Amino acid sequence: MQWSLVIPLKPLALAKSRLADTAADGLRPGLALAFAEDTVAAALASPAVRDVAVVTDDALAARALAALGARIVPDEPRAGLNAALTHGAAAVRAIRPGSPLAALNADLPALRPSELARVLDAAAEFPRAFLPDAAAIGTTLLTAAPGRALQPAFGTDSRARHRAAGAEELRLDAVDSVRQDVDTGEDLRAALALGVGPRTAAATARLLIPGQ
């Protein structure tokens, strides 16, 4: 089974505000773009992924991610993360009505194609499923089988909310790269320890990160 992925990305100027303790204002947009580029490149390299749609209104990000092979879907709702994901899922299903869908975070710079394939293969056993983040509070991936609505509930305590909405929690070992999203300096250090993609490596080379 091959999946269509939907990846949301807010305008780069507004992204990654919680990295303020690690990166100056002028560096955070570049970091956010590097995270997204490495995420999209790794996703497209996964044998379980057919295609990737990125929902964004950021022109710079749209050009960069389209150059990697992603389809760009304008964020027409402009009503937050879950509305963007629902809109992106509808855009994908309009073209591929029988495709299984997965929503994936844009800030997984250590993502490994093989680990993503393991998660998606496990998710194929359920109508809807999700993978908790490394902190075990949020969600990095949410899936919906063909004919099922995605029903995203990302945001605060999304692990509990996705579980309450009937999605199966995937309990897998050795898929740390799919769990490790980056919101804080601590998250970034954890991703660097796993080994990030080339764009994030270049972007973080300009930062002085304790423990790196």
PDB file of C-alpha atoms in Angstrom:
ATOM      1  CA  MET A   1       0.000   0.000   0.000  1.00  0.00           C
ATOM      2  CA  GLN A   2       1.238   3.471  -0.873  1.00  0.00           C
ATOM      3  CA  TRP A   3       0.031   6.565   0.916  1.00  0.00           C
ATOM      4  CA  SER A   4      -0.691  10.154   0.052  1.00  0.00           C
ATOM      5  CA  LEU A   5       0.727  12.478   2.709  1.00  0.00           C
ATOM      6  CA  VAL A   6      -0.592  15.881   3.694  1.00  0.00           C
ATOM      7  CA  ILE A   7       1.938  18.173   5.387  1.00  0.00           C
ATOM      8  CA  PRO A   8       0.835  21.574   6.767  1.00  0.00           C
ATOM      9  CA  LEU A   9       3.257  24.478   6.942  1.00  0.00           C
ATOM     10  CA  LYS A  10       2.428  27.894   8.376  1.00  0.00           C
ATOM     11  CA  PRO A  11       4.078  31.047   6.963  1.00  0.00           C
ATOM     12  CA  LEU A  12       7.779  30.825   7.745  1.00  0.00           C
ATOM     13  CA  ALA A  13       7.833  34.228   9.462  1.00  0.00           C
ATOM     14  CA  LEU A  14       5.408  32.878  12.060  1.00  0.00           C
ATOM     15  CA  ALA A  15       6.979  29.455  12.504  1.00  0.00           C
ATOM     16  CA  LYS A  16       8.972  28.043  15.400  1.00  0.00           C
ATOM     17  CA  SER A  17       8.512  30.879  17.896  1.00  0.00           C
ATOM     18  CA  ARG A  18       9.358  28.463  20.750  1.00  0.00           C
ATOM     19  CA  LEU A  19      12.889  28.188  19.368  1.00  0.00           C
ATOM     20  CA  ALA A  20      13.551  31.769  20.478  1.00  0.00           C
ATOM     21  CA  ASP A  21      15.929  30.528  23.181  1.00  0.00           C
ATOM     22  CA  THR A  22      18.043  28.777  20.549  1.00  0.00           C
ATOM     23  CA  ALA A  23      17.720  30.769  17.327  1.00  0.00           C
ATOM     24  CA  ALA A  24      17.374  34.495  16.719  1.00  0.00           C
ATOM     25  CA  ASP A  25      14.323  35.879  14.928  1.00  0.00           C
ATOM     26  CA  GLY A  26      16.234  36.172  11.666  1.00  0.00           C
ATOM     27  CA  LEU A  27      17.266  32.508  11.712  1.00  0.00           C
ATOM     28  CA  ARG A  28      13.999  30.814  12.659  1.00  0.00           C
ATOM     29  CA  PRO A  29      12.287  31.102   9.241  1.00  0.00           C
ATOM     30  CA  GLY A  30      15.290  29.442   7.619  1.00  0.00           C
ATOM     31  CA  LEU A  31      15.253  26.682  10.214  1.00  0.00           C
ATOM     32  CA  ALA A  32      11.541  26.068   9.685  1.00  0.00           C
ATOM     33  CA  LEU A  33      12.097  25.792   5.935  1.00  0.00           C
ATOM     34  CA  ALA A  34      15.050  23.434   6.410  1.00  0.00           C
ATOM     35  CA  PHE A  35      12.969  21.207   8.703  1.00  0.00           C
ATOM     36  CA  ALA A  36      10.180  21.088   6.116  1.00  0.00           C
ATOM     37  CA  GLU A  37      12.560  20.401   3.226  1.00  0.00           C
ATOM     38  CA  ASP A  38      14.215  17.492   5.025  1.00  0.00           C
ATOM     39  CA  THR A  39      10.816  16.143   6.089  1.00  0.00           C
ATOM     40  CA  VAL A  40       9.400  16.271   2.564  1.00  0.00           C
ATOM     41  CA  ALA A  41      12.543  14.808   0.973  1.00  0.00           C
ATOM     42  CA  ALA A  42      12.587  11.885   3.413  1.00  0.00           C
ATOM     43  CA  ALA A  43       8.855  11.286   2.997  1.00  0.00           C
ATOM     44  CA  LEU A  44       9.106  11.187  -0.791  1.00  0.00           C
ATOM     45  CA  ALA A  45      12.007   8.728  -0.487  1.00  0.00           C
ATOM     46  CA  SER A  46       9.916   6.293   1.548  1.00  0.00           C
ATOM     47  CA  PRO A  47       8.681   3.218  -0.343  1.00  0.00           C
ATOM     48  CA  ALA A  48       5.320   3.538   1.417  1.00  0.00           C
ATOM     49  CA  VAL A  49       4.653   7.043   0.063  1.00  0.00           C
ATOM     50  CA  ARG A  50       3.074   7.724  -3.321  1.00  0.00           C
ATOM     51  CA  ASP A  51       2.967  11.511  -3.126  1.00  0.00           C
ATOM     52  CA  VAL A  52       3.104  14.489  -0.774  1.00  0.00           C
ATOM     53  CA  ALA A  53       0.828  17.534  -0.670  1.00  0.00           C
ATOM     54  CA  VAL A  54       2.016  20.533   1.333  1.00  0.00           C
ATOM     55  CA  VAL A  55      -0.631  22.977   2.515  1.00  0.00           C
ATOM     56  CA  THR A  56       0.945  26.425   2.740  1.00  0.00           C
ATOM     57  CA  ASP A  57       0.575  30.046   1.736  1.00  0.00           C
ATOM     58  CA  ASP A  58       4.276  30.797   2.081  1.00  0.00           C
ATOM     59  CA  ALA A  59       5.643  31.563  -1.394  1.00  0.00           C
ATOM     60  CA  LEU A  60       9.269  30.784  -0.581  1.00  0.00           C
ATOM     61  CA  ALA A  61       8.412  27.460   1.037  1.00  0.00           C
ATOM     62  CA  ALA A  62       6.054  26.588  -1.812  1.00  0.00           C
ATOM     63  CA  ARG A  63       8.808  27.045  -4.400  1.00  0.00           C
ATOM     64  CA  ALA A  64      11.378  25.095  -2.404  1.00  0.00           C
ATOM     65  CA  LEU A  65       9.084  22.189  -1.594  1.00  0.00           C
ATOM     66  CA  ALA A  66       7.619  21.996  -5.095  1.00  0.00           C
ATOM     67  CA  ALA A  67      11.193  21.708  -6.390  1.00  0.00           C
ATOM     68  CA  LEU A  68      11.557  18.587  -4.223  1.00  0.00           C
ATOM     69  CA  GLY A  69       8.476  17.036  -5.810  1.00  0.00           C
ATOM     70  CA  ALA A  70       5.672  18.037  -3.446  1.00  0.00           C
ATOM     71  CA  ARG A  71       2.296  19.244  -4.653  1.00  0.00           C
ATOM     72  CA  ILE A  72       1.441  22.640  -3.179  1.00  0.00           C
ATOM     73  CA  VAL A  73      -2.095  23.254  -1.941  1.00  0.00           C
ATOM     74  CA  PRO A  74      -2.889  26.870  -0.964  1.00  0.00           C
ATOM     75  CA  ASP A  75      -4.212  27.197   2.584  1.00  0.00           C
ATOM     76  CA  GLU A  76      -7.566  28.581   1.531  1.00  0.00           C
ATOM     77  CA  PRO A  77      -9.306  28.206   4.913  1.00  0.00           C
ATOM     78  CA  ARG A  78      -6.534  30.103   6.741  1.00  0.00           C
ATOM     79  CA  ALA A  79      -8.137  28.885   9.940  1.00  0.00           C
ATOM     80  CA  GLY A  80      -5.352  26.979  11.631  1.00  0.00           C
ATOM     81  CA  LEU A  81      -3.665  23.614  11.476  1.00  0.00           C
ATOM     82  CA  ASN A  82      -6.648  21.268  11.545  1.00  0.00           C
ATOM     83  CA  ALA A  83      -8.583  23.268   8.950  1.00  0.00           C
ATOM     84  CA  ALA A  84      -5.502  23.233   6.708  1.00  0.00           C
ATOM     85  CA  LEU A  85      -5.208  19.458   7.049  1.00  0.00           C
ATOM     86  CA  THR A  86      -8.884  18.881   6.310  1.00  0.00           C
ATOM     87  CA  HIS A  87      -8.582  21.116   3.241  1.00  0.00           C
ATOM     88  CA  GLY A  88      -5.433  19.330   2.077  1.00  0.00           C
ATOM     89  CA  ALA A  89      -7.022  15.919   2.560  1.00  0.00           C
ATOM     90  CA  ALA A  90     -10.000  16.986   0.455  1.00  0.00           C
ATOM     91  CA  ALA A  91      -7.666  18.229  -2.285  1.00  0.00           C
ATOM     92  CA  VAL A  92      -5.842  14.897  -2.342  1.00  0.00           C
ATOM     93  CA  ARG A  93      -9.025  12.846  -2.295  1.00  0.00           C
ATOM     94  CA  ALA A  94     -10.401  14.899  -5.205  1.00  0.00           C
ATOM     95  CA  ILE A  95      -7.559  13.492  -7.307  1.00  0.00           C
ATOM     96  CA  ARG A  96      -7.030  10.132  -5.611  1.00  0.00           C
ATOM     97  CA  PRO A  97     -10.369   9.167  -4.043  1.00  0.00           C
ATOM     98  CA  GLY A  98      -9.185   5.683  -3.145  1.00  0.00           C
ATOM     99  CA  SER A  99      -5.890   6.667  -1.575  1.00  0.00           C
ATOM    100  CA  PRO A 100      -5.045   6.099   2.075  1.00  0.00           C
ATOM    101  CA  LEU A 101      -4.135   9.410   3.704  1.00  0.00           C
ATOM    102  CA  ALA A 102      -1.641  10.435   6.342  1.00  0.00           C
ATOM    103  CA  ALA A 103      -1.142  13.823   7.947  1.00  0.00           C
ATOM    104  CA  LEU A 104       2.507  14.355   8.852  1.00  0.00           C
ATOM    105  CA  ASN A 105       4.194  17.162  10.777  1.00  0.00           C
ATOM    106  CA  ALA A 106       6.506  19.448   8.800  1.00  0.00           C
ATOM    107  CA  ASP A 107       9.131  19.579  11.552  1.00  0.00           C
ATOM    108  CA  LEU A 108      10.671  16.098  11.466  1.00  0.00           C
ATOM    109  CA  PRO A 109      14.201  16.910  10.275  1.00  0.00           C
ATOM    110  CA  ALA A 110      15.620  13.523  11.348  1.00  0.00           C
ATOM    111  CA  LEU A 111      12.926  11.561   9.478  1.00  0.00           C
ATOM    112  CA  ARG A 112      14.092   8.210   8.064  1.00  0.00           C
ATOM    113  CA  PRO A 113      12.237   6.856   5.005  1.00  0.00           C
ATOM    114  CA  SER A 114      12.398   3.282   6.296  1.00  0.00           C
ATOM    115  CA  GLU A 115      10.998   4.202   9.716  1.00  0.00           C
ATOM    116  CA  LEU A 116       8.161   6.134   8.105  1.00  0.00           C
ATOM    117  CA  ALA A 117       7.389   3.054   6.006  1.00  0.00           C
ATOM    118  CA  ARG A 118       7.220   0.920   9.162  1.00  0.00           C
ATOM    119  CA  VAL A 119       4.748   3.309  10.760  1.00  0.00           C
ATOM    120  CA  LEU A 120       2.549   3.508   7.668  1.00  0.00           C
ATOM    121  CA  ASP A 121       2.578  -0.268   7.217  1.00  0.00           C
ATOM    122  CA  ALA A 122       1.401  -0.662  10.816  1.00  0.00           C
ATOM    123  CA  ALA A 123      -1.265   2.008  10.338  1.00  0.00           C
ATOM    124  CA  ALA A 124      -2.683   0.139   7.332  1.00  0.00           C
ATOM    125  CA  GLU A 125      -4.229  -2.369   9.750  1.00  0.00           C
ATOM    126  CA  PHE A 126      -6.662   0.223  11.137  1.00  0.00           C
ATOM    127  CA  PRO A 127      -9.368   2.569   9.799  1.00  0.00           C
ATOM    128  CA  ARG A 128      -7.628   5.494  11.546  1.00  0.00           C
ATOM    129  CA  ALA A 129      -4.386   5.508  13.494  1.00  0.00           C
ATOM    130  CA  PHE A 130      -1.852   7.910  14.965  1.00  0.00           C
ATOM    131  CA  LEU A 131       1.706   8.022  16.267  1.00  0.00           C
ATOM    132  CA  PRO A 132       2.444   9.981  19.459  1.00  0.00           C
ATOM    133  CA  ASP A 133       5.348  12.399  19.478  1.00  0.00           C
ATOM    134  CA  ALA A 134       8.549  11.887  21.466  1.00  0.00           C
ATOM    135  CA  ALA A 135       7.055  13.745  24.431  1.00  0.00           C
ATOM    136  CA  ALA A 136       4.068  11.345  24.436  1.00  0.00           C
ATOM    137  CA  ILE A 137       1.667  14.292  24.528  1.00  0.00           C
ATOM    138  CA  GLY A 138       1.251  15.342  20.922  1.00  0.00           C
ATOM    139  CA  THR A 139       0.963  13.600  17.557  1.00  0.00           C
ATOM    140  CA  THR A 140       3.335  13.527  14.612  1.00  0.00           C
ATOM    141  CA  LEU A 141       1.320  11.355  12.209  1.00  0.00           C
ATOM    142  CA  LEU A 142      -2.388  10.618  11.739  1.00  0.00           C
ATOM    143  CA  THR A 143      -3.750   8.202   9.137  1.00  0.00           C
ATOM    144  CA  ALA A 144      -7.063   7.414   7.497  1.00  0.00           C
ATOM    145  CA  ALA A 145      -7.812   4.375   5.352  1.00  0.00           C
ATOM    146  CA  PRO A 146      -9.538   4.768   1.969  1.00  0.00           C
ATOM    147  CA  GLY A 147     -13.070   6.006   2.466  1.00  0.00           C
ATOM    148  CA  ARG A 148     -12.372   7.277   5.978  1.00  0.00           C
ATOM    149  CA  ALA A 149     -12.219  10.928   7.007  1.00  0.00           C
ATOM    150  CA  LEU A 150      -8.939  12.113   8.487  1.00  0.00           C
ATOM    151  CA  GLN A 151     -10.551  13.995  11.441  1.00  0.00           C
ATOM    152  CA  PRO A 152      -7.415  15.837  12.585  1.00  0.00           C
ATOM    153  CA  ALA A 153      -7.298  17.046  16.180  1.00  0.00           C
ATOM    154  CA  PHE A 154      -3.747  18.387  16.342  1.00  0.00           C
ATOM    155  CA  GLY A 155      -2.735  20.930  18.957  1.00  0.00           C
ATOM    156  CA  THR A 156      -2.551  20.762  22.746  1.00  0.00           C
ATOM    157  CA  ASP A 157      -2.897  17.190  24.083  1.00  0.00           C
ATOM    158  CA  SER A 158      -3.534  15.814  20.597  1.00  0.00           C
ATOM    159  CA  ARG A 159      -2.506  12.313  21.650  1.00  0.00           C
ATOM    160  CA  ALA A 160      -5.449  12.143  24.046  1.00  0.00           C
ATOM    161  CA  ARG A 161      -7.783  13.836  21.595  1.00  0.00           C
ATOM    162  CA  HIS A 162      -6.955  11.514  18.702  1.00  0.00           C
ATOM    163  CA  ARG A 163      -7.388   8.504  20.962  1.00  0.00           C
ATOM    164  CA  ALA A 164     -10.718   9.834  22.221  1.00  0.00           C
ATOM    165  CA  ALA A 165     -11.847  10.334  18.617  1.00  0.00           C
ATOM    166  CA  GLY A 166     -11.362   6.637  17.912  1.00  0.00           C
ATOM    167  CA  ALA A 167      -7.964   6.543  16.206  1.00  0.00           C
ATOM    168  CA  GLU A 168      -5.731   3.599  17.110  1.00  0.00           C
ATOM    169  CA  GLU A 169      -2.511   4.535  18.888  1.00  0.00           C
ATOM    170  CA  LEU A 170       0.475   2.902  17.193  1.00  0.00           C
ATOM    171  CA  ARG A 171       2.890   1.414  19.712  1.00  0.00           C
ATOM    172  CA  LEU A 172       6.104   0.852  17.800  1.00  0.00           C
ATOM    173  CA  ASP A 173       9.738   0.694  18.811  1.00  0.00           C
ATOM    174  CA  ALA A 174      12.682   2.029  16.798  1.00  0.00           C
ATOM    175  CA  VAL A 175      10.768   4.735  14.943  1.00  0.00           C
ATOM    176  CA  ASP A 176      12.247   7.661  16.870  1.00  0.00           C
ATOM    177  CA  SER A 177      12.801   9.709  13.720  1.00  0.00           C
ATOM    178  CA  VAL A 178       9.049   9.774  13.060  1.00  0.00           C
ATOM    179  CA  ARG A 179       8.307  10.855  16.627  1.00  0.00           C
ATOM    180  CA  GLN A 180      10.912  13.596  17.016  1.00  0.00           C
ATOM    181  CA  ASP A 181       9.292  16.852  15.999  1.00  0.00           C
ATOM    182  CA  VAL A 182      11.055  20.107  16.827  1.00  0.00           C
ATOM    183  CA  ASP A 183       9.388  22.893  18.794  1.00  0.00           C
ATOM    184  CA  THR A 184      12.039  23.762  21.378  1.00  0.00           C
ATOM    185  CA  GLY A 185      15.794  23.901  21.688  1.00  0.00           C
ATOM    186  CA  GLU A 186      15.706  20.611  23.605  1.00  0.00           C
ATOM    187  CA  ASP A 187      13.777  19.021  20.733  1.00  0.00           C
ATOM    188  CA  LEU A 188      16.341  20.309  18.260  1.00  0.00           C
ATOM    189  CA  ARG A 189      19.186  18.804  20.271  1.00  0.00           C
ATOM    190  CA  ALA A 190      17.355  15.463  20.313  1.00  0.00           C
ATOM    191  CA  ALA A 191      16.842  15.586  16.539  1.00  0.00           C
ATOM    192  CA  LEU A 192      20.502  16.443  15.980  1.00  0.00           C
ATOM    193  CA  ALA A 193      21.482  13.449  18.111  1.00  0.00           C
ATOM    194  CA  LEU A 194      19.380  11.202  15.886  1.00  0.00           C
ATOM    195  CA  GLY A 195      20.978  12.692  12.773  1.00  0.00           C
ATOM    196  CA  VAL A 196      19.172  15.327  10.735  1.00  0.00           C
ATOM    197  CA  GLY A 197      18.882  15.835   6.993  1.00  0.00           C
ATOM    198  CA  PRO A 198      21.373  17.939   5.035  1.00  0.00           C
ATOM    199  CA  ARG A 199      19.360  21.165   4.957  1.00  0.00           C
ATOM    200  CA  THR A 200      18.805  21.182   8.711  1.00  0.00           C
ATOM    201  CA  ALA A 201      22.455  20.300   9.283  1.00  0.00           C
ATOM    202  CA  ALA A 202      23.504  23.312   7.212  1.00  0.00           C
ATOM    203  CA  ALA A 203      20.995  25.630   8.900  1.00  0.00           C
ATOM    204  CA  THR A 204      21.967  24.591  12.426  1.00  0.00           C
ATOM    205  CA  ALA A 205      25.682  24.923  11.711  1.00  0.00           C
ATOM    206  CA  ARG A 206      25.235  28.654  12.348  1.00  0.00           C
ATOM    207  CA  LEU A 207      23.800  28.078  15.805  1.00  0.00           C
ATOM    208  CA  LEU A 208      25.679  27.593  19.043  1.00  0.00           C
ATOM    209  CA  ILE A 209      23.660  24.845  20.680  1.00  0.00           C
ATOM    210  CA  PRO A 210      24.819  23.609  24.119  1.00  0.00           C
ATOM    211  CA  GLY A 211      25.183  19.854  24.116  1.00  0.00           C
ATOM    212  CA  GLN A 212      25.334  19.606  20.336  1.00  0.00           C
TER     213      GLN A 212
END
